Amino acid sequence: MTSLLRTAATRTLVAGTCLGLLAGCSLFSKENKHPPTELKPVSATLSVKQAWKADVGKSGPYVMAPVAAGDAVYVSGKSGTVMAISAASGQTLWKAKTDRDLTSGPGSDGETTAVAGEKGAIYAFDKSGKQIWKKQVNGEVLSAPLVGNGLVVVRTTDTRVIGLDAGTGDRRWIYQRSQAALNLRAAMGMVYAGDGIVTGFPGGKLGVLAPGNGVLRWESTVSYPKGVSEIERLNDVTGVPAVLGRQVCATTFQGRIACLELANGQPQWGKDFSSPMGLAQDENSLFSSDETSAVFAFDRQNGNERWKNTDLRYRQLGAPATIGRSVVVGDYEGFVHFLSREDGTIVARMKTDGSAISAAPVIAGQTLVVQTRDGDVYGFVPN
């Protein structure tokens, strides 16, 4: 796949599709210079069973990430299907259809579920699946809406963040910043942390917005651009920031992995690292894969490398998740790999429908939920 660049003043690199989403796709070249590592048999030390399977429709060129709220999982497909599924049984709790194709996965707090569609259409549904409003924002939305605290928060690809009333869809506030000359055209996650909204920005920046009015409370630098060309200097926060206690951590593309003080953005530590997909966490470690699909564990207190696994190199891994004593990643062939959080060895592997798994799996109760790009949704239960 060739480099996809817009030539307008605010050009955007379409790297979200190329980075980890499509088999055989390297970042800026038609050719895959590094063939994916062949999988070796696994001596499984973890028992995992498939509990259920559902179908929501294909993702198309977008990342349709599932989201968990309570005992339910919410999923969407490009063609406009939005579903709530029981995480325990796989039963469909409700199913809705939008009047436009969708461009993002859903966000939900269990009461309100919101999703973005083409041309900036935002849809909201109540807990029974009834559409309660549809609003238009001026811009493309690839990131799943953040729902909670009476808000549906959406962000456009030109880095505007918009707070909508969860009940009516009316705009409460908008935060806007100047756009970088070149940035990843990919979903940038948002997460609530106490009374703030933590989100990444292009140029290696991380910040916290006030939910009440969208004011930027603080902004800090995770990493600085390097190199000479604009592509070499591409340096955006990827995935959803990881928040635990008084600490927030994030990864950037062509930059660093770092942790900061949640209260004020004061850096705690950082080290050179490049991840196109983001990170997962537990109480002691951060887990992320780099551009070669090597999986790393870092000590969250000082950034020291705990372990590195290269068994899945160039398999274009999706975003990671943690469940029990495992780190879980999906790959371009639809395999779900369970790695030991202690030493990184592969302890189990499950197969899905053969299409890529780009979005992070989610945990609802004891169930790990994975969505493939062909639209199959799986519930796995590790024993």
Tab-separated table of C-alpha atoms in Angstrom:
chain	number	residue	atom	x	y	z
A	1	MET	CA	0.000	0.000	0.000
A	2	THR	CA	1.425	3.315	-1.001
A	3	SER	CA	1.745	6.239	1.333
A	4	LEU	CA	-1.594	8.046	1.406
A	5	LEU	CA	-1.051	11.755	1.910
A	6	ARG	CA	-3.406	14.651	1.583
A	7	THR	CA	-1.888	17.614	-0.195
A	8	ALA	CA	-4.011	20.243	1.521
A	9	ALA	CA	-2.505	22.528	4.154
A	10	THR	CA	-3.600	20.156	6.889
A	11	ARG	CA	-2.419	16.884	5.388
A	12	THR	CA	-3.193	13.644	7.115
A	13	LEU	CA	-1.341	10.377	6.795
A	14	VAL	CA	-3.630	7.400	6.393
A	15	ALA	CA	-1.569	5.099	8.572
A	16	GLY	CA	-4.342	3.688	10.712
A	17	THR	CA	-5.261	1.229	7.971
A	18	CYS	CA	-1.688	0.392	7.083
A	19	LEU	CA	-0.378	-0.085	10.592
A	20	GLY	CA	-1.458	-3.495	11.707
A	21	LEU	CA	-4.839	-3.604	9.994
A	22	LEU	CA	-4.267	-5.265	6.652
A	23	ALA	CA	-2.167	-8.311	5.995
A	24	GLY	CA	0.904	-7.691	3.876
A	25	CYS	CA	0.810	-3.932	4.299
A	26	SER	CA	3.927	-2.025	5.291
A	27	LEU	CA	3.874	1.626	6.294
A	28	PHE	CA	5.070	3.473	3.226
A	29	SER	CA	5.707	0.767	0.639
A	30	LYS	CA	3.731	-1.494	-1.665
A	31	GLU	CA	5.951	-4.396	-0.724
A	32	ASN	CA	6.105	-6.201	2.571
A	33	LYS	CA	9.856	-6.438	3.120
A	34	HIS	CA	9.459	-8.628	6.196
A	35	PRO	CA	7.302	-11.740	5.799
A	36	PRO	CA	5.254	-12.582	8.883
A	37	THR	CA	6.799	-15.064	11.292
A	38	GLU	CA	5.331	-18.542	10.931
A	39	LEU	CA	3.523	-19.658	14.036
A	40	LYS	CA	5.065	-22.416	16.080
A	41	PRO	CA	2.996	-24.981	17.964
A	42	VAL	CA	2.059	-23.856	21.461
A	43	SER	CA	2.444	-26.033	24.513
A	44	ALA	CA	-0.641	-24.566	26.102
A	45	THR	CA	-0.425	-24.006	29.843
A	46	LEU	CA	-3.606	-21.940	29.885
A	47	SER	CA	-6.997	-23.419	29.030
A	48	VAL	CA	-9.221	-21.130	26.957
A	49	LYS	CA	-12.654	-21.986	25.600
A	50	GLN	CA	-14.835	-20.217	23.060
A	51	ALA	CA	-18.058	-19.411	24.884
A	52	TRP	CA	-20.017	-17.800	22.040
A	53	LYS	CA	-19.878	-16.093	18.663
A	54	ALA	CA	-21.913	-13.266	17.098
A	55	ASP	CA	-21.850	-11.296	13.835
A	56	VAL	CA	-22.099	-7.490	13.543
A	57	GLY	CA	-20.834	-6.920	9.997
A	58	LYS	CA	-17.481	-6.050	8.455
A	59	SER	CA	-15.357	-3.104	9.590
A	60	GLY	CA	-14.298	-1.933	6.141
A	61	PRO	CA	-11.361	0.489	6.378
A	62	TYR	CA	-12.162	1.437	9.981
A	63	VAL	CA	-11.244	0.087	13.409
A	64	MET	CA	-14.472	-1.081	15.035
A	65	ALA	CA	-13.441	-1.678	18.613
A	66	PRO	CA	-15.869	-3.334	21.045
A	67	VAL	CA	-16.527	-1.639	24.383
A	68	ALA	CA	-17.673	-3.175	27.669
A	69	ALA	CA	-20.060	-1.610	30.182
A	70	GLY	CA	-21.301	-3.692	33.070
A	71	ASP	CA	-22.160	-7.195	31.881
A	72	ALA	CA	-22.697	-6.157	28.261
A	73	VAL	CA	-20.459	-5.609	25.264
A	74	TYR	CA	-21.330	-3.080	22.553
A	75	VAL	CA	-20.167	-3.558	18.967
A	76	SER	CA	-20.727	-1.961	15.571
A	77	GLY	CA	-20.105	-2.669	11.892
A	78	LYS	CA	-19.428	-0.379	8.958
A	79	SER	CA	-22.840	-0.984	7.366
A	80	GLY	CA	-24.587	0.666	10.329
A	81	THR	CA	-25.369	-2.181	12.710
A	82	VAL	CA	-25.002	-1.471	16.429
A	83	MET	CA	-25.491	-4.275	18.955
A	84	ALA	CA	-25.481	-4.900	22.685
A	85	ILE	CA	-24.437	-8.442	23.595
A	86	SER	CA	-24.496	-10.288	26.912
A	87	ALA	CA	-20.847	-10.951	27.741
A	88	ALA	CA	-21.736	-14.122	29.629
A	89	SER	CA	-23.996	-15.825	27.084
A	90	GLY	CA	-23.469	-14.033	23.772
A	91	GLN	CA	-27.203	-13.313	23.588
A	92	THR	CA	-28.163	-10.209	21.618
A	93	LEU	CA	-29.702	-7.740	24.071
A	94	TRP	CA	-30.627	-5.231	21.385
A	95	LYS	CA	-29.782	-4.418	17.803
A	96	ALA	CA	-30.125	-1.113	15.945
A	97	LYS	CA	-29.411	0.215	12.477
A	98	THR	CA	-28.213	3.679	11.462
A	99	ASP	CA	-29.065	5.449	8.223
A	100	ARG	CA	-25.401	5.961	7.289
A	101	ASP	CA	-22.331	3.776	7.231
A	102	LEU	CA	-20.317	3.941	10.448
A	103	THR	CA	-16.714	5.089	10.897
A	104	SER	CA	-16.067	4.195	14.551
A	105	GLY	CA	-16.745	1.621	17.171
A	106	PRO	CA	-19.251	2.470	19.905
A	107	GLY	CA	-18.816	4.150	23.262
A	108	SER	CA	-21.155	3.314	26.122
A	109	ASP	CA	-21.711	3.702	29.846
A	110	GLY	CA	-24.507	1.118	29.864
A	111	GLU	CA	-27.223	3.777	29.764
A	112	THR	CA	-26.274	5.628	26.575
A	113	THR	CA	-24.448	4.151	23.596
A	114	ALA	CA	-23.032	6.413	20.877
A	115	VAL	CA	-21.330	5.775	17.560
A	116	ALA	CA	-20.005	7.901	14.689
A	117	GLY	CA	-21.043	7.702	11.059
A	118	GLU	CA	-19.967	9.119	7.732
A	119	LYS	CA	-19.850	12.901	7.298
A	120	GLY	CA	-19.653	13.444	11.045
A	121	ALA	CA	-23.028	11.961	11.971
A	122	ILE	CA	-23.238	11.005	15.659
A	123	TYR	CA	-25.941	8.599	16.851
A	124	ALA	CA	-27.033	7.892	20.426
A	125	PHE	CA	-29.159	5.010	21.719
A	126	ASP	CA	-30.760	4.376	25.091
A	127	LYS	CA	-30.325	1.204	27.146
A	128	SER	CA	-33.035	-0.578	25.158
A	129	GLY	CA	-31.418	0.234	21.797
A	130	LYS	CA	-33.835	2.983	20.799
A	131	GLN	CA	-32.209	5.860	18.918
A	132	ILE	CA	-32.649	8.980	21.023
A	133	TRP	CA	-30.845	11.488	18.848
A	134	LYS	CA	-28.692	12.095	15.801
A	135	LYS	CA	-26.413	15.103	15.495
A	136	GLN	CA	-23.904	16.355	12.976
A	137	VAL	CA	-20.374	17.504	13.769
A	138	ASN	CA	-18.189	19.264	11.248
A	139	GLY	CA	-15.513	16.708	10.516
A	140	GLU	CA	-14.685	13.033	10.179
A	141	VAL	CA	-14.788	10.964	13.387
A	142	LEU	CA	-12.685	7.784	13.586
A	143	SER	CA	-12.348	7.509	17.376
A	144	ALA	CA	-15.067	5.821	19.407
A	145	PRO	CA	-17.105	8.378	21.364
A	146	LEU	CA	-16.376	8.599	25.075
A	147	VAL	CA	-19.645	8.260	27.001
A	148	GLY	CA	-20.158	9.106	30.663
A	149	ASN	CA	-20.814	11.903	33.158
A	150	GLY	CA	-23.787	13.037	31.099
A	151	LEU	CA	-21.646	13.554	27.993
A	152	VAL	CA	-20.913	12.028	24.622
A	153	VAL	CA	-17.423	13.262	23.743
A	154	VAL	CA	-16.267	12.948	20.142
A	155	ARG	CA	-13.071	13.958	18.410
A	156	THR	CA	-12.575	14.697	14.751
A	157	THR	CA	-9.547	13.903	12.641
A	158	ASP	CA	-8.629	17.610	12.620
A	159	THR	CA	-8.078	17.323	16.422
A	160	ARG	CA	-11.253	19.030	17.626
A	161	VAL	CA	-12.851	17.511	20.740
A	162	ILE	CA	-16.579	18.142	21.164
A	163	GLY	CA	-18.702	17.576	24.255
A	164	LEU	CA	-22.355	16.717	23.474
A	165	ASP	CA	-25.170	16.366	25.998
A	166	ALA	CA	-25.850	12.640	26.416
A	167	GLY	CA	-29.595	13.186	26.660
A	168	THR	CA	-30.187	15.614	23.809
A	169	GLY	CA	-27.046	15.689	21.674
A	170	ASP	CA	-26.810	19.461	22.070
A	171	ARG	CA	-23.271	20.801	22.020
A	172	ARG	CA	-21.976	21.855	25.430
A	173	TRP	CA	-18.436	22.774	24.449
A	174	ILE	CA	-15.699	22.413	21.870
A	175	TYR	CA	-11.933	22.272	22.263
A	176	GLN	CA	-9.901	23.123	19.199
A	177	ARG	CA	-6.168	23.358	18.566
A	178	SER	CA	-3.986	24.008	15.562
A	179	GLN	CA	-3.429	20.912	13.501
A	180	ALA	CA	0.004	19.475	12.841
A	181	ALA	CA	1.309	19.507	9.268
A	182	LEU	CA	1.181	15.705	9.212
A	183	ASN	CA	-0.579	13.318	11.562
A	184	LEU	CA	-1.802	9.749	11.727
A	185	ARG	CA	-5.275	9.308	10.328
A	186	ALA	CA	-6.221	6.881	13.035
A	187	ALA	CA	-8.396	6.634	16.103
A	188	MET	CA	-6.993	8.431	19.163
A	189	GLY	CA	-8.516	7.105	22.336
A	190	MET	CA	-9.973	9.065	25.234
A	191	VAL	CA	-10.533	7.929	28.799
A	192	TYR	CA	-12.074	9.393	31.934
A	193	ALA	CA	-9.707	9.772	34.870
A	194	GLY	CA	-11.407	11.166	37.954
A	195	ASP	CA	-13.002	14.409	36.821
A	196	GLY	CA	-10.861	14.781	33.705
A	197	ILE	CA	-10.763	13.479	30.132
A	198	VAL	CA	-7.316	12.173	29.200
A	199	THR	CA	-6.466	12.109	25.506
A	200	GLY	CA	-3.493	12.221	23.182
A	201	PHE	CA	-2.783	14.769	20.482
A	202	PRO	CA	-0.578	14.873	17.381
A	203	GLY	CA	3.028	15.832	17.940
A	204	GLY	CA	3.525	13.517	20.909
A	205	LYS	CA	1.308	15.544	23.261
A	206	LEU	CA	-0.907	14.246	26.066
A	207	GLY	CA	-3.473	16.369	27.864
A	208	VAL	CA	-6.450	16.494	30.216
A	209	LEU	CA	-9.688	18.325	29.413
A	210	ALA	CA	-12.318	19.445	31.939
A	211	PRO	CA	-15.623	17.633	31.193
A	212	GLY	CA	-17.684	20.627	32.278
A	213	ASN	CA	-16.394	23.102	29.698
A	214	GLY	CA	-13.671	21.435	27.610
A	215	VAL	CA	-10.893	23.649	29.006
A	216	LEU	CA	-7.397	22.178	28.728
A	217	ARG	CA	-6.153	21.655	32.285
A	218	TRP	CA	-2.680	20.595	31.334
A	219	GLU	CA	-0.675	19.412	28.368
A	220	SER	CA	2.636	17.581	28.471
A	221	THR	CA	5.023	16.115	25.925
A	222	VAL	CA	5.380	12.347	25.711
A	223	SER	CA	7.906	12.545	22.871
A	224	TYR	CA	9.418	15.044	20.468
A	225	PRO	CA	9.585	14.663	16.664
A	226	LYS	CA	12.861	13.412	15.235
A	227	GLY	CA	14.304	13.235	11.756
A	228	VAL	CA	14.385	15.554	8.753
A	229	SER	CA	11.373	14.732	6.580
A	230	GLU	CA	7.770	15.213	7.696
A	231	ILE	CA	7.228	11.460	7.634
A	232	GLU	CA	10.287	10.881	9.832
A	233	ARG	CA	8.967	13.519	12.238
A	234	LEU	CA	5.506	11.932	12.463
A	235	ASN	CA	5.018	11.516	16.182
A	236	ASP	CA	1.486	10.965	17.499
A	237	VAL	CA	0.068	9.402	20.646
A	238	THR	CA	-1.468	6.025	19.750
A	239	GLY	CA	-4.221	4.000	21.364
A	240	VAL	CA	-5.940	4.820	24.640
A	241	PRO	CA	-3.834	6.301	27.475
A	242	ALA	CA	-3.475	3.961	30.461
A	243	VAL	CA	-4.548	5.446	33.792
A	244	LEU	CA	-3.912	3.849	37.173
A	245	GLY	CA	-4.039	5.745	40.435
A	246	ARG	CA	-2.029	8.951	40.097
A	247	GLN	CA	-0.235	7.858	36.948
A	248	VAL	CA	-1.050	8.107	33.240
A	249	CYS	CA	1.017	6.366	30.577
A	250	ALA	CA	1.021	6.511	26.782
A	251	THR	CA	2.894	5.431	23.681
A	252	THR	CA	3.670	7.359	20.514
A	253	PHE	CA	4.463	6.386	16.966
A	254	GLN	CA	8.157	6.986	16.209
A	255	GLY	CA	8.645	8.364	19.691
A	256	ARG	CA	8.517	6.997	23.226
A	257	ILE	CA	6.610	5.155	25.871
A	258	ALA	CA	6.270	7.284	28.986
A	259	CYS	CA	4.420	7.772	32.256
A	260	LEU	CA	3.385	11.101	33.807
A	261	GLU	CA	1.735	12.476	36.919
A	262	LEU	CA	-2.008	12.472	36.341
A	263	ALA	CA	-2.534	15.624	38.395
A	264	ASN	CA	-0.261	17.927	36.388
A	265	GLY	CA	1.455	16.049	33.545
A	266	GLN	CA	4.861	16.091	35.201
A	267	PRO	CA	7.000	13.399	33.499
A	268	GLN	CA	7.989	10.407	35.611
A	269	TRP	CA	9.983	8.485	33.031
A	270	GLY	CA	10.191	7.887	29.292
A	271	LYS	CA	12.189	5.756	26.898
A	272	ASP	CA	12.543	5.515	23.130
A	273	PHE	CA	9.869	3.277	21.665
A	274	SER	CA	7.489	3.268	18.705
A	275	SER	CA	4.065	1.677	18.792
A	276	PRO	CA	1.342	2.074	16.166
A	277	MET	CA	-1.353	0.470	18.330
A	278	GLY	CA	-1.053	1.693	21.931
A	279	LEU	CA	-0.630	-0.158	25.219
A	280	ALA	CA	-2.286	-2.187	27.967
A	281	GLN	CA	-1.481	-2.290	31.669
A	282	ASP	CA	-1.685	-4.077	34.965
A	283	GLU	CA	-0.638	-2.946	38.427
A	284	ASN	CA	3.062	-3.489	37.737
A	285	SER	CA	3.664	-3.396	33.989
A	286	LEU	CA	2.859	-1.790	30.668
A	287	PHE	CA	2.496	-3.978	27.574
A	288	SER	CA	2.871	-2.856	23.978
A	289	SER	CA	4.045	-4.058	20.578
A	290	ASP	CA	6.371	-2.105	18.323
A	291	GLU	CA	6.297	-1.649	14.536
A	292	THR	CA	7.835	-5.110	14.053
A	293	SER	CA	5.167	-6.734	16.278
A	294	ALA	CA	7.660	-7.585	18.979
A	295	VAL	CA	5.752	-7.528	22.277
A	296	PHE	CA	7.313	-5.810	25.299
A	297	ALA	CA	6.604	-5.518	29.001
A	298	PHE	CA	7.919	-2.450	30.853
A	299	ASP	CA	8.039	-1.721	34.562
A	300	ARG	CA	5.485	1.025	35.075
A	301	GLN	CA	7.486	2.634	37.857
A	302	ASN	CA	10.766	3.171	35.989
A	303	GLY	CA	10.331	1.933	32.393
A	304	ASN	CA	12.805	-0.913	32.702
A	305	GLU	CA	12.207	-3.683	30.191
A	306	ARG	CA	10.808	-6.779	31.921
A	307	TRP	CA	10.628	-9.017	28.880
A	308	LYS	CA	10.408	-9.073	25.092
A	309	ASN	CA	8.723	-11.636	22.840
A	310	THR	CA	9.664	-11.813	19.139
A	311	ASP	CA	7.672	-14.957	18.243
A	312	LEU	CA	5.005	-12.874	16.492
A	313	ARG	CA	7.174	-10.462	14.534
A	314	TYR	CA	5.602	-8.866	11.461
A	315	ARG	CA	2.255	-10.514	12.162
A	316	GLN	CA	0.719	-7.018	12.351
A	317	LEU	CA	-0.614	-7.269	15.871
A	318	GLY	CA	-3.606	-5.289	17.029
A	319	ALA	CA	-3.885	-3.377	20.273
A	320	PRO	CA	-3.268	-5.465	23.416
A	321	ALA	CA	-5.408	-6.201	26.464
A	322	THR	CA	-4.834	-7.967	29.777
A	323	ILE	CA	-6.974	-10.625	31.413
A	324	GLY	CA	-6.044	-12.720	34.415
A	325	ARG	CA	-2.351	-13.527	34.167
A	326	SER	CA	-2.213	-13.026	30.396
A	327	VAL	CA	-1.575	-10.328	27.815
A	328	VAL	CA	-3.753	-10.847	24.747
A	329	VAL	CA	-3.094	-9.713	21.158
A	330	GLY	CA	-4.744	-10.571	17.866
A	331	ASP	CA	-2.939	-10.784	14.540
A	332	TYR	CA	-3.602	-10.303	10.813
A	333	GLU	CA	-4.776	-13.925	10.360
A	334	GLY	CA	-7.302	-13.779	13.177
A	335	PHE	CA	-5.282	-15.706	15.749
A	336	VAL	CA	-5.648	-14.639	19.365
A	337	HIS	CA	-2.416	-15.069	21.314
A	338	PHE	CA	-2.262	-15.288	25.098
A	339	LEU	CA	1.147	-14.346	26.547
A	340	SER	CA	2.239	-14.804	30.134
A	341	ARG	CA	2.398	-11.472	31.941
A	342	GLU	CA	5.366	-12.811	33.907
A	343	ASP	CA	7.785	-13.719	31.120
A	344	GLY	CA	6.022	-13.194	27.774
A	345	THR	CA	5.853	-16.825	26.700
A	346	ILE	CA	2.832	-17.810	24.634
A	347	VAL	CA	0.588	-19.887	26.893
A	348	ALA	CA	-2.457	-20.333	24.620
A	349	ARG	CA	-3.738	-19.532	21.140
A	350	MET	CA	-7.249	-19.406	19.700
A	351	LYS	CA	-8.353	-19.119	16.072
A	352	THR	CA	-11.195	-16.948	14.818
A	353	ASP	CA	-12.494	-16.420	11.269
A	354	GLY	CA	-9.112	-15.774	9.640
A	355	SER	CA	-9.497	-11.998	9.235
A	356	ALA	CA	-7.364	-9.449	11.033
A	357	ILE	CA	-7.944	-8.414	14.641
A	358	SER	CA	-7.000	-4.746	14.843
A	359	ALA	CA	-8.915	-3.425	17.840
A	360	ALA	CA	-8.024	-4.200	21.427
A	361	PRO	CA	-10.005	-7.049	22.988
A	362	VAL	CA	-12.183	-5.994	25.929
A	363	ILE	CA	-12.936	-7.670	29.228
A	364	ALA	CA	-16.485	-7.977	30.554
A	365	GLY	CA	-16.715	-10.009	33.739
A	366	GLN	CA	-14.779	-13.209	33.066
A	367	THR	CA	-15.156	-13.003	29.283
A	368	LEU	CA	-12.605	-11.764	26.767
A	369	VAL	CA	-14.371	-10.294	23.728
A	370	VAL	CA	-12.622	-10.030	20.357
A	371	GLN	CA	-13.951	-8.497	17.131
A	372	THR	CA	-12.468	-9.343	13.734
A	373	ARG	CA	-12.436	-7.144	10.666
A	374	ASP	CA	-14.910	-9.495	8.970
A	375	GLY	CA	-17.356	-8.660	11.752
A	376	ASP	CA	-17.354	-11.809	13.850
A	377	VAL	CA	-17.426	-11.214	17.595
A	378	TYR	CA	-16.085	-13.928	19.892
A	379	GLY	CA	-16.384	-14.499	23.601
A	380	PHE	CA	-13.483	-16.438	25.125
A	381	VAL	CA	-13.202	-17.584	28.723
A	382	PRO	CA	-9.733	-18.468	30.092
A	383	ASN	CA	-9.741	-21.100	32.847
